[in-house]
Tab-separated table of C-alpha atoms and ligand atoms in Angstrom:
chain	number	residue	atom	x	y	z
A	1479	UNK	CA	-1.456	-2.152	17.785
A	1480	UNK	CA	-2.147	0.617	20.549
A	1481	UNK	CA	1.792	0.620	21.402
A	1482	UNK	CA	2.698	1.921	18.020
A	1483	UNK	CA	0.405	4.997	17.935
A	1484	UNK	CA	3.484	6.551	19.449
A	1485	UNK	CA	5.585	6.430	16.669
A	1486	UNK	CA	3.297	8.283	14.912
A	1487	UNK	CA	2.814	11.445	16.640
A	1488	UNK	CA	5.794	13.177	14.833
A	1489	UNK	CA	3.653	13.235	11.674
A	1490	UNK	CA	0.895	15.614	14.035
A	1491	UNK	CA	2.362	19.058	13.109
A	1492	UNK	CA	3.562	17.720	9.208
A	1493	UNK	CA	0.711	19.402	7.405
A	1494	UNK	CA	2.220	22.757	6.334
A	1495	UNK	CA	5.586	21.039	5.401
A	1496	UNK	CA	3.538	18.415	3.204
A	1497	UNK	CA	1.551	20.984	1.559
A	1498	UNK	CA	4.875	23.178	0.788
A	1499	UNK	CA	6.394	20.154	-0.644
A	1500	UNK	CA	3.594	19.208	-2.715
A	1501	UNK	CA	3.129	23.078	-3.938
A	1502	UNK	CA	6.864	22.410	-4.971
A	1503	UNK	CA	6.663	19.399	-6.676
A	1504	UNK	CA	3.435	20.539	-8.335
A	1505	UNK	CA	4.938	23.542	-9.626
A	1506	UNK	CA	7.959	21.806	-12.033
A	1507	UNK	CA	5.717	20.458	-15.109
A	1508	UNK	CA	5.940	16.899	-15.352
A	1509	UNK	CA	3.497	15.427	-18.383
A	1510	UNK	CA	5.167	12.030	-19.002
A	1511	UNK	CA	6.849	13.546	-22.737
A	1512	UNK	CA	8.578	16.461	-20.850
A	1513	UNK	CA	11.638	14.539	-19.973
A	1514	UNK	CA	13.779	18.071	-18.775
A	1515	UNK	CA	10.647	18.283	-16.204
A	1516	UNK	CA	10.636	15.058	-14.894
A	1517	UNK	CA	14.551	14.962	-15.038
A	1518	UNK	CA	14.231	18.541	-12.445
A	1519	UNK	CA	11.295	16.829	-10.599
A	1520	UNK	CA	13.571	13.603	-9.703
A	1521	UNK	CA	16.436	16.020	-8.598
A	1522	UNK	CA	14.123	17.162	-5.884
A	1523	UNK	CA	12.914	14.081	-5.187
A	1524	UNK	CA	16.673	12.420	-4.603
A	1525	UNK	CA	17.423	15.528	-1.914
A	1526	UNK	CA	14.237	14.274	-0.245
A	1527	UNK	CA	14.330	11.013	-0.340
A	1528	UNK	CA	18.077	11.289	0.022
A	1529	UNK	CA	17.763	12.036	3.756
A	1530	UNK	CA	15.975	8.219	4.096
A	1531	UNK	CA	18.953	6.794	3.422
A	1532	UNK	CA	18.792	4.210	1.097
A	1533	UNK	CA	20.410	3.011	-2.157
A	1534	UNK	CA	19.366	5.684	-4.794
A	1535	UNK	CA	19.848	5.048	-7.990
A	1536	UNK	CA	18.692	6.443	-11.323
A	1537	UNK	CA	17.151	3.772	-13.865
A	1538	UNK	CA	16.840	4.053	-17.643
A	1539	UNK	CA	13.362	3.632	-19.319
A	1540	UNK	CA	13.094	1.433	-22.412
A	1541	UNK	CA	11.955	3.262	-24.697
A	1542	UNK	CA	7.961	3.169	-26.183
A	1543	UNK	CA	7.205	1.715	-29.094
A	1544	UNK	CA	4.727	3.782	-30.782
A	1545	UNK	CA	2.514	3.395	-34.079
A	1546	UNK	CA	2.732	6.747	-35.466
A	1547	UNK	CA	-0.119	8.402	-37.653
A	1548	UNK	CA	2.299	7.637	-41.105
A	1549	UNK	CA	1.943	3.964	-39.802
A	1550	UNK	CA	5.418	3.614	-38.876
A	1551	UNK	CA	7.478	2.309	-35.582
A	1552	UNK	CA	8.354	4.384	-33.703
A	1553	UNK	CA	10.660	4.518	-30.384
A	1554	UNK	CA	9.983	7.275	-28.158
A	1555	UNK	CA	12.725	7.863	-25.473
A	1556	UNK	CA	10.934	7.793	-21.517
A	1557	UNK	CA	12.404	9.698	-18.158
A	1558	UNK	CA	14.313	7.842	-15.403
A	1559	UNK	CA	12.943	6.367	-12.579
A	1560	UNK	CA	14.262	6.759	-8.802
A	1561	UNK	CA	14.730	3.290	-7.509
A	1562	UNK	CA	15.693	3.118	-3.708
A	1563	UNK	CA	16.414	0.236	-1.695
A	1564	UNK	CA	16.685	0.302	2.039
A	1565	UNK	CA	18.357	-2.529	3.967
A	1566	UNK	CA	18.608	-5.036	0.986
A	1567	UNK	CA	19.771	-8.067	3.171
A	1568	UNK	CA	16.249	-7.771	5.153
A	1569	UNK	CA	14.348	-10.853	4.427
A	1570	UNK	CA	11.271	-9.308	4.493
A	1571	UNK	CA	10.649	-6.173	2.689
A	1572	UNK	CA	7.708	-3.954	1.581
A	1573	UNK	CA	7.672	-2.016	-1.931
A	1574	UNK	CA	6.517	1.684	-1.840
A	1575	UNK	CA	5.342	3.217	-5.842
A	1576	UNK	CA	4.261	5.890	-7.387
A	1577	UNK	CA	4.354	8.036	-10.557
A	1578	UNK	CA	6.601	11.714	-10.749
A	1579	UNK	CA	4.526	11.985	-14.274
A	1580	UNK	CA	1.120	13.719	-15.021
A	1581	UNK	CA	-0.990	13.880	-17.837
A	1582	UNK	CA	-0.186	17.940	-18.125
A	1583	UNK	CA	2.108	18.389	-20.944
A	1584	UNK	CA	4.319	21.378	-21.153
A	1585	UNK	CA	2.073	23.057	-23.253
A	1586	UNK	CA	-1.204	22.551	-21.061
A	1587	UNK	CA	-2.812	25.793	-19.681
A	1588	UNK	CA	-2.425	24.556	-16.107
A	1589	UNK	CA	0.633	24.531	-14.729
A	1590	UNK	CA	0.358	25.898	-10.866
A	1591	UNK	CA	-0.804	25.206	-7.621
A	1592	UNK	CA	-3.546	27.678	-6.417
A	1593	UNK	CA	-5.234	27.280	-2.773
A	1594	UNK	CA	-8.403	27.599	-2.662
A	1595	UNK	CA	-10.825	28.409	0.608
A	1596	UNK	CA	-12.572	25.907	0.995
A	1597	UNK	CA	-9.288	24.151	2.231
A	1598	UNK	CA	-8.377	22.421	-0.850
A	1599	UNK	CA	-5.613	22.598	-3.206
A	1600	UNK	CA	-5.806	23.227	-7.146
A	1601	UNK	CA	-2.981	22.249	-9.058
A	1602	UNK	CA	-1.433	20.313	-11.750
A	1603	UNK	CA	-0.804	16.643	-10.159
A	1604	UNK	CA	-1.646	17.382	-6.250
A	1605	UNK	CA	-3.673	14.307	-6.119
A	1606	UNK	CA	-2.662	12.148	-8.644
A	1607	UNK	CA	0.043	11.763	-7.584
A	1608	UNK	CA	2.501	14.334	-6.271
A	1609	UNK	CA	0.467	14.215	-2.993
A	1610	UNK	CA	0.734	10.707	-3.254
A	1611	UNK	CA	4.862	11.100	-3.009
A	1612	UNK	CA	4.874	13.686	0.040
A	1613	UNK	CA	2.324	11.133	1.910
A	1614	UNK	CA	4.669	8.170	0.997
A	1615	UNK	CA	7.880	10.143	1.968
A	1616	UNK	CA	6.290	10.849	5.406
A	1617	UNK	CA	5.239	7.398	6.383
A	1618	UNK	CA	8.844	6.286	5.684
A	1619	UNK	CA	10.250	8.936	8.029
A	1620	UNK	CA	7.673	7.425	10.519
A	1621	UNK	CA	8.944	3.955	10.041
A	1622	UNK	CA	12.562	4.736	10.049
A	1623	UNK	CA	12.160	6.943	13.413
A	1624	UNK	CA	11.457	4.043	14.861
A	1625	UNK	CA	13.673	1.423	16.084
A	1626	UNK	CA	11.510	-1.328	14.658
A	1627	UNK	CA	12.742	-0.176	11.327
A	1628	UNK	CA	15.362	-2.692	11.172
A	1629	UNK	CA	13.568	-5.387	10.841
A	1630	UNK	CA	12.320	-4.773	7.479
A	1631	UNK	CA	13.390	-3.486	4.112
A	1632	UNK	CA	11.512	-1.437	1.369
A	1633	UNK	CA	12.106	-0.498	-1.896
A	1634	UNK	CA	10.715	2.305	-3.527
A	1635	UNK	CA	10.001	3.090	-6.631
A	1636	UNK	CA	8.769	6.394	-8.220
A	1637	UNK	CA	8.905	6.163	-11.953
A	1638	UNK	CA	8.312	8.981	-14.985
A	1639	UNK	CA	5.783	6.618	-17.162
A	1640	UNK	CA	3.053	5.565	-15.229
A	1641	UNK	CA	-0.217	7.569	-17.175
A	1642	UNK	CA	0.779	6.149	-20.555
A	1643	UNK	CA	0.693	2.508	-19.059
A	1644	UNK	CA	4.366	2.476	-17.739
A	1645	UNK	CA	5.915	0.804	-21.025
A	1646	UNK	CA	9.329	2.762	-20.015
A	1647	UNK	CA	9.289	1.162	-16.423
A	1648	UNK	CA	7.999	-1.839	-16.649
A	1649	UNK	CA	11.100	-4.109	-16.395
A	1650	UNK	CA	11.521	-2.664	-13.397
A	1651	UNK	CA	8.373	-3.205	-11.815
A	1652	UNK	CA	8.512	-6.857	-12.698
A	1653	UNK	CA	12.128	-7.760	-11.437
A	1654	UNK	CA	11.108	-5.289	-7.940
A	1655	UNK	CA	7.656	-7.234	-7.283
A	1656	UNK	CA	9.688	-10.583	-7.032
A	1657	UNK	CA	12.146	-9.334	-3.982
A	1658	UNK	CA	8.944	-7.767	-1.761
A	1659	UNK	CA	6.385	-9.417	0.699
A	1660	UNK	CA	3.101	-7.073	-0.574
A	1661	UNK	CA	3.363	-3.293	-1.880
A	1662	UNK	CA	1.891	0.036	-1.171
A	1663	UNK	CA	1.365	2.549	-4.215
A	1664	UNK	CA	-0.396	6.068	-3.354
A	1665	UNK	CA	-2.696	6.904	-5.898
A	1666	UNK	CA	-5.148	9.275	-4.766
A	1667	UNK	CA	-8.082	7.627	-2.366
A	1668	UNK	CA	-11.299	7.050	-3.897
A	1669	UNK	CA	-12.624	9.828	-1.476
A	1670	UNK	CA	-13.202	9.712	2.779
A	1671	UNK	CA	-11.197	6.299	3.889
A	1672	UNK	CA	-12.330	5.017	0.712
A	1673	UNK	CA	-9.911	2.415	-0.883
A	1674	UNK	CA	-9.509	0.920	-4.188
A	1675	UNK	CA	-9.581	-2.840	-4.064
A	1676	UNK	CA	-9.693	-4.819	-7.632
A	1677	UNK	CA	-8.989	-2.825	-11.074
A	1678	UNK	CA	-9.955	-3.497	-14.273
A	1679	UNK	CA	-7.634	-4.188	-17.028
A	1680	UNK	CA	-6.871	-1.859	-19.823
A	1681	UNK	CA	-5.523	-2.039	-23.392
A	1682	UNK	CA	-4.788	0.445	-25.632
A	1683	UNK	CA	-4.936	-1.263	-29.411
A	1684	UNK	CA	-4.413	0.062	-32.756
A	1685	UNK	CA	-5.700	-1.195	-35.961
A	1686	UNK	CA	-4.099	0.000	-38.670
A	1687	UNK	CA	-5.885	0.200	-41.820
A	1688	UNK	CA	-3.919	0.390	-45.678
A	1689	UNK	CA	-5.692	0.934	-48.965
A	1690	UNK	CA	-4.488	1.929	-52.195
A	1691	UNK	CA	-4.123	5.534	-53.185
A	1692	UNK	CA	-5.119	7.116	-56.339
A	1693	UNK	CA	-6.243	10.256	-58.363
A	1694	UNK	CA	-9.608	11.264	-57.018
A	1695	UNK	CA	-10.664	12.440	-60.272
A	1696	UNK	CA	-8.489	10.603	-62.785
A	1697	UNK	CA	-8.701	6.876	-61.426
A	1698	UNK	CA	-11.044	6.965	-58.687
A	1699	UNK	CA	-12.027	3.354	-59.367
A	1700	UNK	CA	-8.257	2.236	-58.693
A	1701	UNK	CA	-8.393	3.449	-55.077
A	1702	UNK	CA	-9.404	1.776	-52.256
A	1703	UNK	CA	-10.309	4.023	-49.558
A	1704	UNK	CA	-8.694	3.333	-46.163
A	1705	UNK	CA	-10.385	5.934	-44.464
A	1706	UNK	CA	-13.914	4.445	-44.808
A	1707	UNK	CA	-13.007	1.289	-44.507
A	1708	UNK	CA	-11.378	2.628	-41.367
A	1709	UNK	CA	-15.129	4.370	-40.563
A	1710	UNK	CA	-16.711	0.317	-40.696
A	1711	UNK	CA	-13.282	-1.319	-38.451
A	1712	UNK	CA	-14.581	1.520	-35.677
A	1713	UNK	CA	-18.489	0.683	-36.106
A	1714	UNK	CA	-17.176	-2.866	-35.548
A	1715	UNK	CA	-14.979	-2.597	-32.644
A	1716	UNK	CA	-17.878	-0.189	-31.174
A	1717	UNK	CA	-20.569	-3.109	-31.911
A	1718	UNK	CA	-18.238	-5.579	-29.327
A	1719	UNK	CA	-19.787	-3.350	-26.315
A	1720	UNK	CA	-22.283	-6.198	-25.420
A	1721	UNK	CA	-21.193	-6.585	-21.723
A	1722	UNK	CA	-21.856	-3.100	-20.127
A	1723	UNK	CA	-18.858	-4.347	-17.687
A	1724	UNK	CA	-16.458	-4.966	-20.984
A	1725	UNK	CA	-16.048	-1.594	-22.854
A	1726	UNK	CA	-14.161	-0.922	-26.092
A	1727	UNK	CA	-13.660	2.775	-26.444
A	1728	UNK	CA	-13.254	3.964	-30.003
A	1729	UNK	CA	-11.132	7.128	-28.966
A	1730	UNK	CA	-9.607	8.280	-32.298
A	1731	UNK	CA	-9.419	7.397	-36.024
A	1732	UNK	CA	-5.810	8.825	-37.534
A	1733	UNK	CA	-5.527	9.196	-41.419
A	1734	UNK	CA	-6.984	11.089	-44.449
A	1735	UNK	CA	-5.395	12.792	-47.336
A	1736	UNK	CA	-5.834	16.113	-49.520
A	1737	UNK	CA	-9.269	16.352	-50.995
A	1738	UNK	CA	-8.060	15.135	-54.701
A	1739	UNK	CA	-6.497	11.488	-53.060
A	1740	UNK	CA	-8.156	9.042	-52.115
A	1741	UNK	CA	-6.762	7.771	-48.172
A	1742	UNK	CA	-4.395	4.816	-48.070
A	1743	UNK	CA	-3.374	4.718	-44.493
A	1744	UNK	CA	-5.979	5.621	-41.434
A	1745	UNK	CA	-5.374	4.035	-37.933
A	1746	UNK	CA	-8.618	3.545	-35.518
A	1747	UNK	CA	-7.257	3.641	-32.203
A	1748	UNK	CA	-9.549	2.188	-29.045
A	1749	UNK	CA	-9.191	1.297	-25.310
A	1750	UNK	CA	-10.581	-1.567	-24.139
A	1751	UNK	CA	-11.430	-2.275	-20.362
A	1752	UNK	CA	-11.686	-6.041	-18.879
A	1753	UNK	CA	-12.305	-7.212	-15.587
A	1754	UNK	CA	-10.819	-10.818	-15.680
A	1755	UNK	CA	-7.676	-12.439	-17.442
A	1756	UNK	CA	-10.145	-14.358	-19.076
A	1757	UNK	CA	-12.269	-11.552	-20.774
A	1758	UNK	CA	-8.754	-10.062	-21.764
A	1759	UNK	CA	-7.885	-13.418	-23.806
A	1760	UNK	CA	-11.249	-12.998	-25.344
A	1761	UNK	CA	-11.314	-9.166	-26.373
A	1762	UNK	CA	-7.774	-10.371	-27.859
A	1763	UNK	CA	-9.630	-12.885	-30.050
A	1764	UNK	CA	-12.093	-10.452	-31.021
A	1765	UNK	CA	-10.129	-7.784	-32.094
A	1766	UNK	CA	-7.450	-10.050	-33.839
A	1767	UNK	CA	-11.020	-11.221	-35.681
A	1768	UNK	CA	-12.356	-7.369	-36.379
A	1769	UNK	CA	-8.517	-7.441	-38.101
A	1770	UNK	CA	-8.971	-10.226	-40.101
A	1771	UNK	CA	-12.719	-10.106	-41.475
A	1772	UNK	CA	-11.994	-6.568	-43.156
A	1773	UNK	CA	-8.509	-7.908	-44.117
A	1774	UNK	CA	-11.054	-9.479	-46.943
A	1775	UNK	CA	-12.300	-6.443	-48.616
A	1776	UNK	CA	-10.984	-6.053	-51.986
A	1777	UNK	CA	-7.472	-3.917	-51.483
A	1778	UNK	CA	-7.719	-3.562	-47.884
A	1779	UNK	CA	-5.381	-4.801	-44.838
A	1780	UNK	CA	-5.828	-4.269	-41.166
A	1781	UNK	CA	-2.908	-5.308	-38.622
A	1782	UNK	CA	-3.795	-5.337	-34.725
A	1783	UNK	CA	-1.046	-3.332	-32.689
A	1784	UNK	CA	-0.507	-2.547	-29.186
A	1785	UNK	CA	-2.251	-5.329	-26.108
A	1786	UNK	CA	-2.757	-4.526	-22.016
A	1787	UNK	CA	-0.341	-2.607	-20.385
A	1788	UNK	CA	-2.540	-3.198	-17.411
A	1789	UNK	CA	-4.085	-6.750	-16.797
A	1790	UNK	CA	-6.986	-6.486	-14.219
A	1791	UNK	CA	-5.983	-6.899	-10.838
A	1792	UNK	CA	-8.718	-9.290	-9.264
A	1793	UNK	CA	-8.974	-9.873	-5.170
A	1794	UNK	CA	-6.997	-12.429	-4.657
A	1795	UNK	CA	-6.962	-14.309	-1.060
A	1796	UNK	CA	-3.493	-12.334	-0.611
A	1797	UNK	CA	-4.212	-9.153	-1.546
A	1798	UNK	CA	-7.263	-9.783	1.040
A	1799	UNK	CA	-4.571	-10.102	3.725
A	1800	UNK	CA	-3.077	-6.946	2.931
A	1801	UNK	CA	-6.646	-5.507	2.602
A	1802	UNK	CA	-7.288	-6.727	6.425
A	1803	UNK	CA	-3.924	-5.592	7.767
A	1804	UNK	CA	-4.838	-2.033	6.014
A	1805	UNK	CA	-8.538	-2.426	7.672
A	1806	UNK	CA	-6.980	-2.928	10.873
A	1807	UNK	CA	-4.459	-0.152	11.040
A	1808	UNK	CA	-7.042	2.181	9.825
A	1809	UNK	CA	-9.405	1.158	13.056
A	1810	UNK	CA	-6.375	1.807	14.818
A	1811	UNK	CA	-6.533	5.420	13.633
A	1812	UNK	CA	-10.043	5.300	14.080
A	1813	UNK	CA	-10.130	5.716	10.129
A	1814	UNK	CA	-13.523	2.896	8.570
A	1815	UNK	CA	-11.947	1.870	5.708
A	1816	UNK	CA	-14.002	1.019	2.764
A	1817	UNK	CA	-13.474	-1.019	-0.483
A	1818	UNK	CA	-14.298	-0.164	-4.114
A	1819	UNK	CA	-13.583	-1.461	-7.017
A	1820	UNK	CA	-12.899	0.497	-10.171
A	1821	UNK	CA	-12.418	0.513	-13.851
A	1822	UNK	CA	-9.304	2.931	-13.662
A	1823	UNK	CA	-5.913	1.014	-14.266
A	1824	UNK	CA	-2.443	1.711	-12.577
A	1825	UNK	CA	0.911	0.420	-11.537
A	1826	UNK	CA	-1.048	-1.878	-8.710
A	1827	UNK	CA	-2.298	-3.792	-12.085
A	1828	UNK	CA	1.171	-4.552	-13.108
A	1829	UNK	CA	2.822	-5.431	-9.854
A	1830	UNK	CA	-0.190	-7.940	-8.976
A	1831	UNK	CA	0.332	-9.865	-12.419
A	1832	UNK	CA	4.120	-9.936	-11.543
A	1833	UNK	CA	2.573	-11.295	-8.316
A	1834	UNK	CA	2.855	-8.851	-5.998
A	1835	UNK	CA	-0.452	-8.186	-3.554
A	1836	UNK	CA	-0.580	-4.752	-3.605
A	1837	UNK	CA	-2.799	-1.650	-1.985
A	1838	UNK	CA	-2.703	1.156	-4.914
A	1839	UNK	CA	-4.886	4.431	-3.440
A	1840	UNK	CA	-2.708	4.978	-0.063
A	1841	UNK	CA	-2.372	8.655	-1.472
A	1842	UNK	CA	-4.283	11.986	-0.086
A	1843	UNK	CA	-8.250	12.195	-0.889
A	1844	UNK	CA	-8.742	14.597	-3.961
A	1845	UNK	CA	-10.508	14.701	-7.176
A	1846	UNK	CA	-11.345	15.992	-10.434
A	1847	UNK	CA	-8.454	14.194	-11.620
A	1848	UNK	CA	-6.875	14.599	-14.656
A	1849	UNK	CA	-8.489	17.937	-15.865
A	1850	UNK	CA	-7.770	21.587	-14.723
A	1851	UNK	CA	-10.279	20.972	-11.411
A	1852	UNK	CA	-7.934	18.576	-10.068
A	1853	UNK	CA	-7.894	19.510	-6.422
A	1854	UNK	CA	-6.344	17.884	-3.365
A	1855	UNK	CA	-7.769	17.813	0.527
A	1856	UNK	CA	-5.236	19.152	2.506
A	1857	UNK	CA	-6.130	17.615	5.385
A	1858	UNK	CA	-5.993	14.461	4.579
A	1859	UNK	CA	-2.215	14.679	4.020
A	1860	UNK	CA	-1.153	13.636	7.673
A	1861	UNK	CA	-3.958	11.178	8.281
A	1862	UNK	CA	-2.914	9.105	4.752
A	1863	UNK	CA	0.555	9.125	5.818
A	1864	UNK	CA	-0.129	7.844	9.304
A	1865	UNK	CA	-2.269	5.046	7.831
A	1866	UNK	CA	0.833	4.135	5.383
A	1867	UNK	CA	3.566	4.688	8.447
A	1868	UNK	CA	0.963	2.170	10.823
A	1869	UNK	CA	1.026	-0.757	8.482
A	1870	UNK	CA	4.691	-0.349	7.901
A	1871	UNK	CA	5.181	-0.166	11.587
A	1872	UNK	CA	2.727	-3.204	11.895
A	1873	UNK	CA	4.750	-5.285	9.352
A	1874	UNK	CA	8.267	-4.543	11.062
A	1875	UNK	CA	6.401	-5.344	14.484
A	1876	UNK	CA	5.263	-8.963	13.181
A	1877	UNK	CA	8.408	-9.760	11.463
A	1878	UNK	CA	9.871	-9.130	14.479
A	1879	UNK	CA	7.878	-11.207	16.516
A	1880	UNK	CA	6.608	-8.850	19.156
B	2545	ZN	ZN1	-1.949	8.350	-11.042
């Protein structure tokens, strides 16, 4: 392990170009709906990434199927994702991910990068996950300075969907995770060489709720309210919280009508957070149940919508592998990595149930995320990106056979 520390050295003086590059990229809004942003976003990112090599290609989204307030369908069109593979004929290969998207929309109040003096970086995505791209970036110029490069492939992926539950992308993660040997996505660290090992699942559902409309003052007796029946779906969703570790989150009821109607359409909208495939089968039951109980009232129907975008991503004996080749590199770099798990979902959910082990916080240490705190460490740009460019180097050296 000792030998490669070499390699790495070139990443020493990297910290001002990193930040700079992250300021950039920080700077361009990129909330998942501002499709011009992410479209100028990925233009920097291909000159960047360009210089790596690879075969870059853009890649349609599908577009989202969305329940609207008026209860209809909707599809809403998604950015592109950057796709780029590096020596596709390798037979082993290693898939680097993460998202150009943040939750700041175009019309959010924070939209730039401001450094702060306590050494720490305030802006609009530095953490999650713009600082996450410049630290991936890095470790790849690492790996390919190195002339154990060749004995490995990578694809990366950095796609434009990834904080609504990567509907758009999707296709592509699943046909990617089949053609790699484990993955690396750099969401931000937990916090000092702490790493996030199992997820939770989430689900976003939607049940929609139609009554009958009517005169509020001429036939109030011919209505059926939607809206309070709506009220009584949320109170029983709500009442499923009986496992502090399984947690349905009414977020939102949609609906209503001028004061003189009475409602015929309101939508309660929840998330719902499992740990195990299991528990997900069962809050599926439970909610299709909710649905169907208050589908008896007198002039009332409720339809279930929406399911996980994110099943839970358990330890599995090989994800441990990766977690030991990760623990390893890091005592390399005298770094004592530590596990955690956590309720927050990401991309690392959907490549492990296409079956790909995966490592999902390889970003920079930060915090605060999504909300106008969000703040990045600065220092802890190089030192991520050395950790990422070790296990790379590590990979290439075992596939080699040195
Ligand atoms: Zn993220």
């Amino acid at each position: 392990m000792n030998q490669l520390l070499p390699h790495l050295q070139l990443l020493d003086d990297r910290q001002e170009t990193m930040l700079q590059q992250v300021i950039q990229l920080c700077d361009i809004n990129s909330g998942t709906r501002n499709l011009a942003g992410l479209e100028q976003v990925a233009l920097q990112l291909t000159d960047l990434f360009g210089s790596l090599g690879g075969q870059l290609r853009l890649v349609d989204s599908v577009p989202e199927n969305l329940l609207t307030n008026r209860g209809e369908q909707l599809d809403s069109p998604l950015g592109q994702s950057i796709h780029i593979v590096k020596r596709p004929e390798a037979k082993h290969k290693v898939l680097l991910c993460i998202h150009m998207d943040t939750v700041y929309q175009q019309d959010s109040l924070f939209q730039k990068c401001v450094m702060r003096e306590d050494g720490t970086l305030n802006g609009p995505g530095v953490a999650d996950a713009k600082g996450g791209i410049v630290v991936m970036l890095h470790a790849l110029q690492a790996l390919e300075a190195s002339p154990l490069a060749e004995h490995i492939g990578w694809e990366v992926l950095l796609n434009p969907d990834e904080e609504i539950g990567s509907p758009g992308s999707r296709p592509l993660i699943d046909s990617i995770a089949k053609g790699c040997d484990f993955g690396l996505l750099f969401e931000p660290a937990l916090g000092d060489n702490q790493l996030v090992s199992w997820r939770k699942g989430s689900g976003n559902f939607s049940l929609m709720v139609r009554g009958r409309s009517a005169h509020a003052g001429r036939a109030f007796a011919e209505g059926r309210n939607a809206l309070v029946a709506a009220a009584k779906v949320a109170q029983a969703v709500s009442d499923l919280n009986t496992d502090p570790e399984v947690t349905f989150n009414v977020a939102r009821i949609d609906g209503g009508s001028p004061m003189n109607v009475v409602p015929d359409l309101a939508i309660v909208r929840a998330n719902v957070r499992v740990r195990t495939t299991d528990e997900q089968v069962a809050v599926e039951g439970q909610l299709k149940s909710v649905a169907e109980t208050f589908s008896e009232l007198d002039g009332i129907e409720v339809s279930l919508h929406g399911g996980f975008r994110s099943p839970p991503k358990p330890i599995t004996p090989e994800m441990e592998s990766v977690m030991q080749r990760i623990e390893k590199c890091g005592s390399a770099l005298e770094m004592d990595v530590k596990w955690q798990g956590t309720g927050g979902a990401s991309d690392g959910n959907k490549f492990a149930a296409a079956g790909l082990p995966n490592i999902d916080s390889m970003g920079p240490c930060g915090g605060r995320i999504h909300s106008d705190e969000e703040f990045l460490i600065v220092e802890s740009l190089v030192p991520r990106a050395k950790l990422s460019a070790l296990v790379l180097l590590d990979f290439a050296k075992q596939v080699a056979g040195l």
